[in-house]
Tab-separated table of C-alpha atoms and ligand atoms in Angstrom:
chain	number	residue	atom	x	y	z
U	1	MET	CA	-62.473	-46.560	-3.662
U	2	SER	CA	-63.895	-42.783	-3.460
U	3	ILE	CA	-63.298	-40.241	-6.070
U	4	ALA	CA	-60.691	-38.270	-3.624
U	5	ASP	CA	-58.744	-42.000	-2.942
U	6	ASN	CA	-58.799	-42.933	-6.893
U	7	ILE	CA	-57.008	-39.029	-7.513
U	8	LYS	CA	-54.667	-39.798	-4.385
U	9	THR	CA	-53.255	-42.952	-6.062
U	10	LEU	CA	-53.177	-41.819	-9.363
U	11	LYS	CA	-51.186	-39.009	-8.129
U	12	LYS	CA	-48.433	-41.173	-6.428
U	13	GLU	CA	-48.427	-43.159	-9.516
U	14	THR	CA	-47.820	-40.507	-11.770
U	15	VAL	CA	-46.280	-37.344	-10.087
U	16	PRO	CA	-42.799	-39.049	-9.502
U	17	ILE	CA	-42.459	-39.975	-13.171
U	18	LYS	CA	-43.581	-36.564	-14.089
U	19	VAL	CA	-46.611	-37.662	-15.722
U	20	THR	CA	-49.724	-35.276	-15.881
U	21	LEU	CA	-53.191	-36.430	-14.954
U	22	ILE	CA	-55.907	-34.688	-16.760
U	23	ALA	CA	-59.547	-36.072	-14.950
U	24	VAL	CA	-61.720	-36.068	-17.557
U	25	SER	CA	-65.161	-35.259	-16.139
U	26	LYS	CA	-67.418	-35.479	-19.364
U	27	THR	CA	-71.066	-36.275	-18.370
U	28	LYS	CA	-70.061	-36.308	-14.736
U	29	PRO	CA	-72.024	-33.469	-12.380
U	30	ALA	CA	-70.285	-30.634	-10.304
U	31	GLU	CA	-70.364	-32.364	-7.090
U	32	GLU	CA	-68.264	-35.590	-8.299
U	33	ILE	CA	-65.731	-32.505	-9.876
U	34	MET	CA	-65.738	-30.915	-6.318
U	35	GLU	CA	-64.609	-34.145	-4.686
U	36	ALA	CA	-61.613	-34.677	-7.072
U	37	TYR	CA	-60.761	-30.782	-7.187
U	38	ASP	CA	-61.082	-31.188	-3.252
U	39	ALA	CA	-58.659	-33.970	-3.477
U	40	GLY	CA	-56.012	-31.620	-4.799
U	41	GLN	CA	-56.816	-32.025	-8.883
U	42	ARG	CA	-56.771	-28.718	-10.701
U	43	LEU	CA	-56.190	-29.980	-14.500
U	44	PHE	CA	-60.153	-31.459	-15.938
U	45	GLY	CA	-60.846	-32.505	-19.360
U	46	GLU	CA	-63.965	-31.976	-21.501
U	47	ASN	CA	-64.988	-32.914	-24.799
U	48	HIS	CA	-68.333	-30.603	-25.288
U	49	VAL	CA	-68.128	-27.123	-25.430
U	50	GLN	CA	-71.783	-26.446	-24.162
U	51	GLU	CA	-70.936	-28.866	-20.745
U	52	LEU	CA	-67.403	-27.134	-20.480
U	53	LEU	CA	-69.202	-23.536	-20.427
U	54	GLU	CA	-71.559	-24.696	-17.889
U	55	LYS	CA	-69.344	-26.061	-15.619
U	56	GLN	CA	-66.235	-23.342	-16.235
U	57	GLU	CA	-69.172	-20.990	-14.999
U	58	THR	CA	-70.180	-22.784	-11.702
U	59	LEU	CA	-66.553	-24.451	-10.764
U	60	PRO	CA	-63.800	-22.550	-9.075
U	61	LYS	CA	-61.725	-20.512	-11.139
U	62	ASP	CA	-58.516	-22.185	-10.685
U	63	ILE	CA	-60.057	-25.473	-12.317
U	64	GLN	CA	-57.033	-25.706	-15.579
U	65	TRP	CA	-59.954	-26.856	-18.252
U	66	HIS	CA	-58.692	-29.220	-21.214
U	67	LEU	CA	-60.749	-29.397	-24.246
U	68	ILE	CA	-60.246	-32.926	-25.678
U	69	GLY	CA	-63.035	-33.509	-27.878
U	70	HIS	CA	-63.412	-32.099	-31.451
U	71	LEU	CA	-63.745	-28.744	-31.673
U	72	GLN	CA	-65.956	-26.858	-34.605
U	73	SER	CA	-64.401	-23.278	-35.988
U	74	ASN	CA	-67.381	-21.472	-35.015
U	75	LYS	CA	-67.429	-22.297	-31.428
U	76	VAL	CA	-63.887	-21.225	-30.342
U	77	LYS	CA	-65.017	-18.223	-29.419
U	78	TYR	CA	-66.753	-19.247	-26.619
U	79	ILE	CA	-63.761	-21.280	-24.962
U	80	ALA	CA	-60.938	-18.877	-25.818
U	81	PRO	CA	-61.496	-16.593	-22.669
U	82	PHE	CA	-60.388	-19.401	-20.446
U	83	VAL	CA	-59.353	-22.532	-21.729
U	84	SER	CA	-56.099	-23.579	-20.317
U	85	MET	CA	-55.555	-26.217	-23.310
U	86	ILE	CA	-57.002	-27.474	-26.684
U	87	GLN	CA	-55.629	-30.846	-27.112
U	88	SER	CA	-57.662	-32.027	-30.202
U	89	VAL	CA	-56.642	-29.527	-32.923
U	90	ASP	CA	-56.959	-31.448	-36.256
U	91	SER	CA	-56.531	-28.908	-38.993
U	92	LEU	CA	-54.766	-25.447	-39.919
U	93	LYS	CA	-58.193	-23.458	-40.649
U	94	LEU	CA	-58.768	-24.610	-36.659
U	95	LEU	CA	-55.529	-22.904	-35.223
U	96	GLU	CA	-56.052	-19.857	-37.274
U	97	GLU	CA	-59.237	-19.691	-35.880
U	98	ILE	CA	-58.079	-20.286	-32.377
U	99	ASN	CA	-55.827	-18.004	-32.716
U	100	LYS	CA	-57.720	-14.968	-33.876
U	101	HIS	CA	-59.933	-16.060	-30.677
U	102	ALA	CA	-56.880	-16.143	-28.465
U	103	GLU	CA	-55.658	-12.575	-29.628
U	104	LYS	CA	-58.942	-10.839	-29.063
U	105	ASN	CA	-58.998	-12.052	-25.599
U	106	SER	CA	-55.054	-10.780	-25.388
U	107	ARG	CA	-53.919	-14.661	-24.646
U	108	VAL	CA	-51.689	-17.481	-26.213
U	109	ILE	CA	-53.420	-20.637	-26.067
U	110	ASP	CA	-51.626	-23.457	-25.739
U	111	CYS	CA	-52.724	-26.253	-28.361
U	112	LEU	CA	-51.641	-30.254	-28.841
U	113	LEU	CA	-52.328	-31.516	-32.672
U	114	GLN	CA	-54.083	-34.667	-32.534
U	115	VAL	CA	-52.896	-37.283	-34.102
U	116	TYR	CA	-54.471	-40.118	-35.819
U	117	ILE	CA	-53.855	-43.566	-34.545
U	118	ALA	CA	-56.038	-45.780	-34.498
U	119	ASP	CA	-57.010	-48.564	-36.859
U	120	GLU	CA	-60.800	-47.618	-36.557
U	121	GLU	CA	-62.848	-45.466	-38.608
U	122	THR	CA	-62.831	-42.646	-36.347
U	123	LYS	CA	-63.472	-39.175	-37.852
U	124	TYR	CA	-60.897	-36.863	-36.122
U	125	GLY	CA	-57.166	-36.664	-35.986
U	126	LEU	CA	-54.554	-35.614	-38.335
U	127	GLY	CA	-52.455	-38.765	-40.441
U	128	PHE	CA	-48.636	-38.444	-39.613
U	129	ASP	CA	-48.234	-36.824	-43.277
U	130	GLU	CA	-50.698	-33.904	-42.345
U	131	ILE	CA	-48.939	-32.869	-39.294
U	132	ILE	CA	-45.965	-32.690	-41.366
U	133	GLU	CA	-47.735	-30.563	-43.774
U	134	LEU	CA	-49.357	-28.344	-41.002
U	135	LEU	CA	-45.911	-27.941	-39.717
U	136	ARG	CA	-44.270	-26.579	-42.665
U	137	SER	CA	-47.415	-24.630	-43.573
U	138	GLU	CA	-45.859	-20.795	-44.472
U	139	GLN	CA	-48.768	-19.320	-42.346
U	140	LEU	CA	-48.050	-21.123	-39.228
U	141	PRO	CA	-45.529	-18.668	-38.166
U	142	LEU	CA	-47.511	-16.045	-38.290
U	143	LEU	CA	-50.054	-17.884	-35.799
U	144	LYS	CA	-48.439	-15.552	-32.686
U	145	ASN	CA	-51.337	-16.312	-30.139
U	146	ILE	CA	-51.016	-19.956	-30.337
U	147	ARG	CA	-48.102	-22.575	-28.729
U	148	ILE	CA	-48.130	-25.955	-30.060
U	149	ARG	CA	-47.175	-28.022	-26.906
U	150	GLY	CA	-47.436	-31.027	-28.777
U	151	LEU	CA	-49.188	-33.980	-29.723
U	152	MET	CA	-52.236	-36.040	-28.539
U	153	GLY	CA	-53.396	-39.259	-29.510
U	154	ILE	CA	-56.103	-41.850	-28.669
U	155	ALA	CA	-55.244	-45.749	-29.279
U	156	THR	CA	-57.754	-48.202	-30.952
U	157	ASN	CA	-60.186	-49.562	-28.092
U	158	THR	CA	-59.041	-53.088	-28.286
U	159	ASP	CA	-58.256	-55.907	-26.063
U	160	ASN	CA	-54.946	-56.842	-28.218
U	161	GLU	CA	-52.494	-55.024	-26.146
U	162	LYS	CA	-49.403	-55.894	-28.894
U	163	GLN	CA	-51.620	-53.267	-31.430
U	164	VAL	CA	-52.457	-50.876	-28.378
U	165	LYS	CA	-48.613	-50.875	-27.557
U	166	GLU	CA	-47.267	-50.486	-31.128
U	167	GLU	CA	-49.725	-47.449	-31.740
U	168	PHE	CA	-47.978	-45.407	-28.909
U	169	TYR	CA	-44.606	-46.676	-29.882
U	170	GLU	CA	-45.269	-45.435	-33.221
U	171	LEU	CA	-47.080	-41.747	-31.905
U	172	LYS	CA	-43.991	-41.832	-29.555
U	173	THR	CA	-41.137	-42.375	-32.040
U	174	PHE	CA	-42.974	-39.779	-34.164
U	175	PHE	CA	-43.105	-36.817	-31.643
U	176	ASP	CA	-39.407	-37.581	-31.112
U	177	GLY	CA	-38.758	-36.792	-35.062
U	178	ILE	CA	-40.906	-33.852	-34.602
U	179	LYS	CA	-38.964	-32.383	-31.771
U	180	GLN	CA	-35.834	-32.730	-33.460
U	181	SER	CA	-37.327	-31.446	-36.887
U	182	PHE	CA	-39.286	-28.839	-36.049
U	183	PHE	CA	-39.038	-27.889	-32.144
U	184	ARG	CA	-35.522	-28.347	-31.613
U	185	LYS	CA	-34.882	-24.976	-29.681
U	186	ASP	CA	-38.595	-24.915	-28.507
U	187	GLU	CA	-38.577	-26.272	-25.157
U	188	ALA	CA	-42.503	-25.582	-24.764
U	189	PHE	CA	-43.243	-28.869	-27.393
U	190	SER	CA	-42.875	-31.177	-24.672
U	191	ILE	CA	-46.145	-32.718	-24.209
U	192	LEU	CA	-47.406	-36.262	-25.263
U	193	SER	CA	-50.689	-36.841	-24.618
U	194	MET	CA	-51.668	-40.448	-24.643
U	195	GLY	CA	-53.528	-43.275	-22.363
U	196	MET	CA	-56.748	-43.309	-21.068
U	197	SER	CA	-58.417	-45.644	-18.418
U	198	ALA	CA	-58.034	-48.806	-20.622
U	199	ASP	CA	-54.336	-48.295	-21.791
U	200	TYR	CA	-52.508	-45.380	-19.726
U	201	LYS	CA	-50.188	-48.005	-18.181
U	202	LEU	CA	-49.149	-48.818	-21.568
U	203	ALA	CA	-49.282	-45.449	-22.770
U	204	ILE	CA	-46.513	-44.559	-19.871
U	205	GLU	CA	-44.533	-47.270	-20.965
U	206	GLN	CA	-44.275	-46.054	-24.317
U	207	GLY	CA	-43.143	-42.461	-23.138
U	208	SER	CA	-46.415	-40.756	-22.559
U	209	THR	CA	-46.092	-37.307	-20.680
U	210	MET	CA	-50.046	-36.337	-20.031
U	211	VAL	CA	-52.718	-39.268	-19.227
U	212	ARG	CA	-56.398	-38.565	-19.864
U	213	LEU	CA	-58.560	-40.424	-17.413
U	214	GLY	CA	-62.474	-41.099	-16.683
U	215	SER	CA	-63.351	-43.967	-15.809
U	216	THR	CA	-60.652	-44.647	-13.585
U	217	ILE	CA	-61.153	-41.880	-11.255
U	218	PHE	CA	-65.046	-41.135	-11.317
U	219	GLY	CA	-66.355	-44.605	-12.373
U	220	GLN	CA	-68.074	-45.759	-15.675
U	221	ARG	CA	-69.985	-43.150	-17.401
U	222	VAL	CA	-73.489	-43.949	-17.770
U	223	ILE	CA	-75.279	-42.692	-20.937
U	224	LYS	CA	-77.428	-39.892	-19.799
U	225	HIS	CA	-77.217	-36.191	-20.094
U	226	TRP	CA	-74.710	-34.811	-17.868
U	227	LYS	CA	-77.088	-32.335	-16.200
U	228	ASN	CA	-79.766	-34.695	-15.486
U	229	ASN	CA	-77.604	-37.052	-13.026
D	1	PLP	C1	-63.508	-39.694	-22.510
D	1	PLP	C2	-62.121	-39.626	-23.238
D	1	PLP	C3	-61.015	-40.015	-22.548
D	1	PLP	C4	-61.398	-40.938	-20.992
D	1	PLP	O1	-61.732	-41.927	-21.327
D	1	PLP	P1	-61.732	-42.893	-20.166
D	1	PLP	O2	-61.825	-44.315	-20.678
D	1	PLP	O3	-63.269	-42.633	-19.320
D	1	PLP	O4	-60.554	-42.928	-19.067
D	1	PLP	C5	-59.574	-39.378	-22.557
D	1	PLP	N1	-59.362	-39.157	-24.001
D	1	PLP	C6	-60.553	-38.537	-24.578
D	1	PLP	C7	-60.227	-37.947	-25.979
D	1	PLP	C8	-61.685	-38.858	-24.355
D	1	PLP	O5	-62.838	-38.439	-25.126
């Protein structure tokens, strides 16, 4: 199947049930991204700032770029002028930095809080209690140039479907609770980004509203630098 066919198939699967498809194009060259673009895809996800910047510069300007990888505070300024959503917010400090640069650019930047749900030693994401602490902080209401649109989570990389399903179930339950207690009157808080190539069907069953797919669209990633493809 070609990239265009993959996009078409995935659109048929996700559009009727209102699940948003993010095409994760990390390590992939411009020509392959353009194949997805020409098939109608406009939402793309990247996990490194430098790679995102170079792609943003050369590719069509109506692409909406989501940052899905860990973001260091000192790199926020580079993406603030254009980034469509930052899915990987994992501290109040980062949120304050995003707010500062969004304001400089006269923008409001959409953000997701990354929740740590996997049973793995991954370095990033906030625990459930840390998310609540962040949402309760007195500084948060002062940040007028960011908008928290929802939560993002990455399940454990395992063949154990039961475990992955439980992680997604917990995240969805947590999302519903947060929505009730902190965002009841805020319709913008509506995004639950969970599900990658290996587990997006399980994620959708558990209530995902946004899936982030790389290899299902572009094929396996070879481990080499994207510019040398
Ligand atoms: C790479 C990546 C994806 C996509 O991974 P695939 O398994 O290729 O679908 C999704 N989310 C995040 C945060 C990623 O880093």
